[in-house]
mmCIF file of C-alpha atoms in Angstrom:
data_model
loop_
_atom_site.group_PDB
_atom_site.id
_atom_site.type_symbol
_atom_site.label_atom_id
_atom_site.label_comp_id
_atom_site.label_asym_id
_atom_site.label_seq_id
_atom_site.Cartn_x
_atom_site.Cartn_y
_atom_site.Cartn_z
ATOM 1 C CA UNK A 215 8.524 4.800 13.925
ATOM 2 C CA UNK A 216 5.973 7.438 12.443
ATOM 3 C CA UNK A 217 6.257 10.163 11.288
ATOM 4 C CA UNK A 218 4.093 12.749 10.272
ATOM 5 C CA UNK A 219 3.975 13.712 5.588
ATOM 6 C CA UNK A 220 2.128 15.799 4.063
ATOM 7 C CA UNK A 221 0.331 14.506 1.372
ATOM 8 C CA UNK A 222 0.486 16.181 -1.781
ATOM 9 C CA UNK A 223 -2.570 14.507 -3.293
ATOM 10 C CA UNK A 224 -4.860 14.220 0.583
ATOM 11 C CA UNK A 225 -3.697 17.751 1.343
ATOM 12 C CA UNK A 226 -3.349 16.910 4.747
ATOM 13 C CA UNK A 227 -0.680 16.135 7.291
ATOM 14 C CA UNK A 228 -0.989 12.245 8.012
ATOM 15 C CA UNK A 229 0.909 10.473 10.669
ATOM 16 C CA UNK A 230 3.321 7.496 8.320
ATOM 17 C CA UNK A 231 5.410 5.224 8.532
ATOM 18 C CA UNK A 232 8.988 5.755 5.721
ATOM 19 C CA UNK A 233 9.162 2.019 4.439
ATOM 20 C CA UNK A 234 11.463 3.774 1.804
ATOM 21 C CA UNK A 235 14.492 6.136 0.796
ATOM 22 C CA UNK A 236 15.269 6.990 -2.863
ATOM 23 C CA UNK A 237 17.529 9.692 -4.268
ATOM 24 C CA UNK A 238 17.024 11.780 -6.673
ATOM 25 C CA UNK A 239 18.036 15.084 -8.387
ATOM 26 C CA UNK A 240 16.394 17.126 -5.918
ATOM 27 C CA UNK A 241 16.777 15.442 -2.882
ATOM 28 C CA UNK A 242 15.176 12.236 -1.198
ATOM 29 C CA UNK A 243 11.553 10.688 -1.771
ATOM 30 C CA UNK A 244 10.569 8.405 1.134
ATOM 31 C CA UNK A 245 8.016 6.004 0.102
ATOM 32 C CA UNK A 246 5.025 6.195 2.605
ATOM 33 C CA UNK A 247 2.784 3.809 4.247
ATOM 34 C CA UNK A 248 -0.064 5.790 6.208
ATOM 35 C CA UNK A 249 -1.969 4.156 8.832
ATOM 36 C CA UNK A 250 -4.722 6.347 9.108
ATOM 37 C CA UNK A 251 -5.658 5.554 5.709
ATOM 38 C CA UNK A 252 -3.972 2.352 4.553
ATOM 39 C CA UNK A 253 -2.701 4.120 1.565
ATOM 40 C CA UNK A 254 0.552 4.539 0.362
ATOM 41 C CA UNK A 255 2.471 7.293 -1.031
ATOM 42 C CA UNK A 256 5.434 9.296 -1.995
ATOM 43 C CA UNK A 257 7.044 12.298 0.310
ATOM 44 C CA UNK A 258 9.655 15.368 -1.006
ATOM 45 C CA UNK A 259 12.202 15.098 2.534
ATOM 46 C CA UNK A 260 11.486 18.488 2.949
ATOM 47 C CA UNK A 261 8.191 17.202 4.540
ATOM 48 C CA UNK A 262 8.924 14.455 6.493
ATOM 49 C CA UNK A 263 8.796 15.650 10.283
ATOM 50 C CA UNK A 264 8.477 14.280 13.333
ATOM 51 C CA UNK A 265 5.542 13.086 16.017
ATOM 52 C CA UNK A 266 4.482 15.353 18.774
ATOM 53 C CA UNK A 267 4.684 13.854 22.171
ATOM 54 C CA UNK A 268 0.556 13.339 22.584
ATOM 55 C CA UNK A 269 0.081 12.225 18.527
ATOM 56 C CA UNK A 270 2.591 9.648 19.123
ATOM 57 C CA UNK A 271 0.267 7.626 21.361
ATOM 58 C CA UNK A 272 -3.059 7.811 19.473
ATOM 59 C CA UNK A 273 -3.506 3.898 18.329
ATOM 60 C CA UNK A 274 -2.973 3.960 14.494
ATOM 61 C CA UNK A 275 -6.354 2.885 12.815
ATOM 62 C CA UNK A 276 -4.687 1.094 9.618
ATOM 63 C CA UNK A 277 -2.950 -2.307 9.836
ATOM 64 C CA UNK A 278 -0.860 -4.255 7.575
ATOM 65 C CA UNK A 279 -1.303 -8.026 6.941
ATOM 66 C CA UNK A 280 -2.159 -10.279 4.482
ATOM 67 C CA UNK A 281 -3.530 -13.480 3.411
ATOM 68 C CA UNK A 282 -2.393 -16.629 5.342
ATOM 69 C CA UNK A 283 -1.436 -19.212 2.999
ATOM 70 C CA UNK A 284 -3.550 -17.953 -0.200
ATOM 71 C CA UNK A 285 -1.516 -16.632 -2.967
ATOM 72 C CA UNK A 286 -2.064 -15.042 -6.218
ATOM 73 C CA UNK A 287 -4.545 -18.104 -9.070
ATOM 74 C CA UNK A 288 -4.903 -16.709 -12.305
ATOM 75 C CA UNK A 289 -6.471 -18.454 -15.456
ATOM 76 C CA UNK A 290 -3.797 -19.769 -18.146
ATOM 77 C CA UNK A 291 -5.738 -19.843 -21.972
ATOM 78 C CA UNK A 292 -3.433 -22.146 -23.829
ATOM 79 C CA UNK A 293 -4.920 -21.417 -27.583
ATOM 80 C CA UNK A 294 -3.206 -23.627 -29.738
ATOM 81 C CA UNK A 295 -4.773 -26.336 -27.311
ATOM 82 C CA UNK A 296 -8.076 -25.022 -26.688
ATOM 83 C CA UNK A 297 -8.166 -25.159 -22.965
ATOM 84 C CA UNK A 298 -7.862 -23.253 -20.412
ATOM 85 C CA UNK A 299 -6.249 -24.128 -16.362
ATOM 86 C CA UNK A 300 -6.584 -22.999 -13.143
ATOM 87 C CA UNK A 301 -2.323 -22.061 -12.108
ATOM 88 C CA UNK A 302 -0.203 -19.495 -9.902
ATOM 89 C CA UNK A 303 0.272 -16.481 -10.850
ATOM 90 C CA UNK A 304 2.873 -13.679 -10.129
ATOM 91 C CA UNK A 305 0.897 -10.916 -8.947
ATOM 92 C CA UNK A 306 -2.873 -10.229 -8.250
ATOM 93 C CA UNK A 307 -5.099 -9.821 -11.465
ATOM 94 C CA UNK A 308 -7.623 -5.957 -11.061
ATOM 95 C CA UNK A 309 -9.586 -8.225 -10.955
ATOM 96 C CA UNK A 310 -9.254 -10.401 -8.032
ATOM 97 C CA UNK A 311 -8.440 -7.686 -6.380
ATOM 98 C CA UNK A 312 -12.323 -5.382 -7.448
ATOM 99 C CA UNK A 313 -13.011 -8.878 -5.729
ATOM 100 C CA UNK A 314 -11.940 -8.861 -2.722
ATOM 101 C CA UNK A 315 -12.920 -5.559 -2.070
ATOM 102 C CA UNK A 316 -16.144 -6.333 -3.096
ATOM 103 C CA UNK A 317 -16.205 -9.142 -0.707
ATOM 104 C CA UNK A 318 -15.002 -6.741 2.461
ATOM 105 C CA UNK A 319 -17.511 -3.862 2.082
#
């Protein structure tokens, strides 16, 4: 379900999908995906509202997606043997993400 949350970063109300809820000392913190900005943000529970009828019918501008069967790789350097090999990684590194964003532009 899509809700409306106030984004401190954007300084406006945005449509969002709630992905996680964390309990903190001063209340609840919601992990949200902003469907019109393709951004993730954290929002306090008092900054969430139910989406009004007509606005719920507007299509989302951003969709979460993945690159099918594409796994992150990294360069493994062995200084002792003076070799370098490309191998699997747990996460995408910053240079790969930046290169992919340039390709999309």
